[in-house]
Amino acid sequence: MVEKQKLIVIIGPTAVGKTKLSVELAQRFNGEVISGDSMQIYRGLDIGTAKITTEEMDGVPHHLIDIKDPKESFNAAEFQELASNVIRTIAQRGNIPIIAGGTGLYIQSLLYQYEFSEAVSDQEFRQEWEQLAQNMGEEYVHNRLSEIDPESASRIHPNNTRRVIRALEIFHLTGVTMTDTLKAQTMQSRYDFILIGLDMNRDLLYERINKRVDLMIEQGLINEVMELYNQGIRDVQSIQAIGYKEIYEYLDGKCTLDVAVEKLKQNSRRYAKRQLTWFRNKMNVNWFDMSNVQDFEKKVSEISYFIEGKLHLKSNT
């Protein structure tokens, strides 16, 4: 019997500390980090996606960051293929792949090798619903998905019109919802993986999210978004990301900067809540409470010890 590739996966809501932990674990287990974030793959979307800096990497190789132009699309099927290839190359070097991210469907599709049928498409149907989204609003299209497939609707943000329409399209063509399509797929994994989930007291998490947004503004988020805006980049997947759509509304003159920043904080908090709901309902996660931020090193040691026991790995410390 072929031994499965060992894989460490770190998940959790935005601003909980996944990036920092992934670097610490990579240093302890001779690991390399693969981003499981659907927006950090875009070049030029740095501050708003809280992309790791070279300094923060601390010498640890990182993958699937800055590989796409903001005008390009990206989906779970493409992530699955790219991440699978990176995992193989990391393993060939004798290192341990570590996935770190918060995009639930991307990580689940990789772990369980979902089969994506991109052949199933109806361009006319897509265009019709894209037009409805323009005329009636994104909420109208999202409400239609809520009627057909409430589980997918709770997972897909109303602003992500492309994915909302894709879920509608799957039902239109197959008569089966996206939720049921995913449930029908095997839950056997080709990997020997451990899922480490990070959580913390909700009030503390929301406070961290608000402070992170304030820091993003200080670091130059407005100028970062303005560069994309001035290039004429709009109506593409990357600009649907939280942190970009809100500032675009400000630049379009639809709201004040203060309102845009408050919306950004609110949308980030809601996203964190959806992430936690997804992971708790969909995956068998080993949860660790990160509320005591002063005790980070102790928590890293606790998680490392847990990984050693589950994956039979030996750490460097």
XYZ file of C-alpha atoms in Angstrom:
317
model
C 0.000 0.000 0.000
C 1.352 3.413 -1.023
C 1.869 5.729 1.946
C -0.175 8.910 1.700
C 1.563 12.269 1.585
C 1.520 13.999 4.983
C -0.057 17.435 4.975
C -0.628 20.088 7.636
C -3.641 22.351 7.054
C -4.243 25.527 9.074
C -7.674 27.115 8.789
C -9.739 29.686 10.624
C -11.302 33.117 10.259
C -9.521 36.174 8.986
C -7.160 37.904 11.477
C -6.958 34.901 13.829
C -3.207 34.301 13.299
C -2.947 31.616 10.593
C -0.041 33.300 8.771
C 2.156 33.593 11.850
C 1.441 30.031 12.969
C 2.139 28.596 9.507
C 5.642 30.123 9.501
C 6.356 28.834 13.022
C 5.230 25.304 12.105
C 7.187 25.376 8.833
C 10.346 26.160 10.788
C 9.671 23.349 13.256
C 8.768 20.669 10.703
C 10.945 21.612 7.689
C 7.829 22.845 5.950
C 6.880 25.045 3.019
C 3.669 27.076 3.049
C 0.980 26.987 0.355
C -1.550 29.825 0.486
C -5.134 28.585 0.607
C -6.511 32.087 0.113
C -8.527 32.841 -3.011
C -7.324 36.458 -3.273
C -3.635 36.377 -2.312
C -2.926 34.757 -5.671
C -3.402 38.201 -7.285
C -0.460 40.517 -7.912
C -1.030 44.041 -6.609
C -3.604 43.004 -4.006
C -1.233 43.101 -1.053
C -2.459 45.290 1.775
C -6.156 44.496 1.402
C -5.581 40.734 1.435
C -3.138 40.915 4.383
C -0.580 39.197 2.172
C 2.501 37.943 3.991
C 5.623 40.087 3.565
C 9.106 38.771 2.787
C 10.144 39.739 6.318
C 7.240 37.790 7.842
C 8.126 34.715 5.735
C 11.395 34.563 7.724
C 13.080 32.412 5.087
C 10.187 29.943 4.716
C 9.264 29.260 1.049
C 5.706 30.302 0.167
C 3.629 29.206 -2.824
C 0.490 30.274 -4.762
C 0.982 33.961 -3.936
C 1.242 36.653 -6.668
C 0.687 34.227 -9.550
C -2.294 35.880 -11.255
C -3.003 39.224 -12.878
C -5.952 41.056 -11.222
C -7.907 40.815 -14.485
C -7.757 37.006 -14.513
C -10.305 34.683 -12.941
C -9.473 31.898 -10.509
C -11.527 29.046 -9.115
C -11.437 26.004 -6.840
C -10.672 23.613 -9.699
C -7.605 25.611 -10.709
C -6.483 25.907 -7.103
C -6.856 22.154 -6.671
C -4.632 21.450 -9.676
C -1.952 24.019 -8.786
C -1.829 23.102 -5.101
C -1.622 19.361 -5.884
C 1.405 20.018 -8.106
C 3.100 22.193 -5.471
C 2.510 19.556 -2.778
C 4.288 16.990 -4.971
C 7.314 19.221 -5.557
C 7.592 20.101 -1.854
C 7.435 16.415 -0.933
C 10.126 15.609 -3.529
C 12.418 18.015 -1.658
C 11.753 16.047 1.507
C 9.784 18.871 3.097
C 6.307 19.008 4.620
C 3.583 20.966 2.756
C 1.563 23.307 4.995
C -1.677 24.785 3.645
C -2.689 28.049 5.331
C -5.861 29.864 4.414
C -9.478 30.626 4.942
C -11.189 29.775 1.642
C -13.151 26.707 2.704
C -14.202 25.298 -0.654
C -10.658 25.598 -2.038
C -9.181 23.622 0.841
C -11.955 21.040 0.877
C -11.691 20.496 -2.882
C -7.945 19.891 -2.553
C -8.161 17.512 0.381
C -10.908 15.414 -1.170
C -10.033 15.894 -4.845
C -13.434 17.067 -5.987
C -14.146 16.565 -9.665
C -15.183 19.815 -11.299
C -17.176 19.624 -14.500
C -16.223 22.790 -16.330
C -17.712 21.275 -19.486
C -21.142 21.937 -18.017
C -21.835 25.530 -19.028
C -24.458 27.688 -20.686
C -23.060 31.009 -21.852
C -26.490 32.394 -22.704
C -27.777 31.587 -19.209
C -24.753 33.305 -17.631
C -25.174 36.439 -19.724
C -28.877 36.593 -18.878
C -28.160 36.508 -15.135
C -25.238 38.900 -15.431
C -27.660 41.341 -17.044
C -30.189 40.751 -14.250
C -27.469 41.460 -11.683
C -26.745 44.766 -13.403
C -30.390 45.757 -13.765
C -31.877 44.382 -10.532
C -28.816 44.300 -8.275
C -26.545 41.602 -6.885
C -28.931 40.964 -3.980
C -31.687 39.960 -6.411
C -29.513 37.237 -7.962
C -28.284 36.061 -4.560
C -31.891 35.820 -3.287
C -32.702 33.525 -6.205
C -29.842 31.239 -5.162
C -31.145 31.313 -1.560
C -34.446 29.907 -2.820
C -32.765 27.077 -4.771
C -29.696 26.287 -2.683
C -29.699 28.061 0.706
C -26.497 26.311 1.821
C -24.497 27.613 -1.132
C -26.118 31.030 -0.720
C -24.944 31.213 2.912
C -21.418 30.339 1.788
C -21.126 32.616 -1.265
C -21.043 36.357 -0.632
C -23.782 38.318 -2.465
C -21.061 40.502 -4.009
C -19.418 37.485 -5.648
C -21.868 37.522 -8.541
C -19.735 35.243 -10.706
C -19.878 32.398 -8.191
C -23.562 32.995 -7.400
C -24.389 32.710 -11.099
C -22.187 29.605 -11.427
C -24.188 27.907 -8.646
C -27.427 28.858 -10.416
C -26.011 27.571 -13.696
C -25.150 24.165 -12.223
C -28.724 23.741 -10.994
C -30.131 25.034 -14.307
C -28.151 22.470 -16.323
C -28.202 19.431 -14.018
C -31.237 19.854 -11.786
C -28.903 19.249 -8.841
C -27.722 21.999 -6.513
C -24.030 22.801 -6.064
C -24.368 21.703 -2.427
C -25.713 18.259 -3.386
C -23.120 17.932 -6.164
C -20.311 18.435 -3.630
C -21.936 16.154 -1.042
C -22.135 13.337 -3.589
C -18.369 13.328 -4.024
C -16.112 11.036 -2.052
C -14.846 12.090 1.360
C -11.765 9.868 1.090
C -8.549 11.849 0.843
C -5.346 11.036 -0.975
C -3.474 12.828 1.834
C -2.630 11.921 5.402
C -3.609 15.358 6.675
C -4.350 17.091 9.939
C -6.725 20.050 10.113
C -5.681 22.659 12.655
C -8.411 25.228 13.251
C -7.711 28.534 14.988
C -10.459 30.393 16.818
C -10.737 32.991 19.556
C -13.233 34.875 21.631
C -15.622 36.546 19.175
C -15.316 40.057 20.657
C -11.518 39.797 20.574
C -11.576 38.521 16.991
C -13.807 41.394 15.869
C -11.551 43.863 17.676
C -8.531 42.401 15.847
C -10.367 42.644 12.526
C -11.236 46.321 13.147
C -7.643 47.121 14.122
C -6.344 45.279 11.070
C -8.543 47.409 8.802
C -7.285 50.592 10.489
C -3.716 49.373 9.951
C -4.460 48.639 6.278
C -5.621 52.223 5.816
C -2.426 53.482 7.523
C -0.289 51.237 5.307
C -1.776 52.723 2.134
C -4.785 50.608 1.165
C -6.489 53.567 -0.542
C -3.491 54.120 -2.838
C -3.250 50.387 -3.563
C -6.893 50.261 -4.628
C -6.539 53.537 -6.550
C -3.783 51.994 -8.681
C -6.139 49.206 -9.750
C -8.977 51.700 -10.195
C -6.872 53.984 -12.391
C -5.901 51.028 -14.584
C -9.596 50.625 -15.380
C -9.789 47.259 -13.630
C -13.387 46.605 -12.622
C -16.119 43.987 -12.978
C -13.568 41.244 -12.372
C -13.250 38.632 -9.646
C -10.317 40.219 -7.807
C -12.165 43.497 -7.201
C -14.990 41.590 -5.483
C -12.550 40.940 -2.623
C -13.374 42.535 0.715
C -11.206 45.619 1.020
C -11.374 46.471 -2.664
C -15.079 46.596 -3.482
C -15.739 48.985 -0.584
C -12.946 51.379 -1.587
C -14.117 51.244 -5.209
C -17.508 52.520 -4.014
C -15.719 55.410 -2.312
C -13.672 56.165 -5.447
C -16.861 56.010 -7.521
C -18.308 58.711 -5.256
C -21.035 56.417 -3.921
C -20.055 56.928 -0.276
C -17.618 58.782 1.952
C -14.301 57.240 2.979
C -15.527 56.824 6.558
C -18.572 54.883 5.345
C -16.399 52.738 3.063
C -14.022 51.871 5.921
C -16.928 51.023 8.232
C -18.410 48.799 5.506
C -15.030 47.126 5.120
C -14.891 46.346 8.835
C -18.470 45.083 8.852
C -17.961 42.880 5.778
C -14.732 41.472 7.247
C -16.497 40.560 10.501
C -19.341 38.913 8.588
C -16.839 37.021 6.450
C -15.086 35.717 9.578
C -18.417 34.454 10.877
C -19.167 32.685 7.569
C -15.703 31.114 7.558
C -16.222 29.676 11.030
C -19.684 28.378 10.126
C -18.301 26.680 7.005
C -15.419 24.959 8.787
C -17.539 23.843 11.734
C -20.243 22.367 9.501
C -18.136 20.908 6.724
C -14.892 19.586 8.105
C -13.483 17.552 10.973
C -11.302 20.238 12.534
C -9.028 20.122 15.586
C -9.750 23.518 17.141
C -7.308 25.585 19.184
C -8.295 28.730 21.074
C -5.926 31.624 20.289
C -7.643 34.143 22.582
C -4.600 34.507 24.843
C -2.383 36.265 22.289
C 0.357 36.767 24.905
C 0.702 32.989 25.146
C 1.405 32.448 21.442
C 4.666 30.491 21.830
C 3.059 28.134 24.331
C 0.166 27.577 21.908
C 2.596 26.870 19.054
C 4.287 24.204 21.187
C 0.904 22.684 22.052
C -0.121 22.520 18.399
C 3.297 21.149 17.363
C 3.053 18.378 19.951
C -0.450 17.546 18.704
C 0.790 17.347 15.083
C 3.731 15.131 16.085
C 1.346 12.647 17.655
C -1.201 12.614 14.833
C 1.115 12.634 11.802
C 4.093 10.927 13.457
C 6.385 13.794 12.519
C 9.419 14.910 14.438
C 9.864 18.642 15.050
C 13.192 20.473 15.175
C 12.567 21.765 18.705
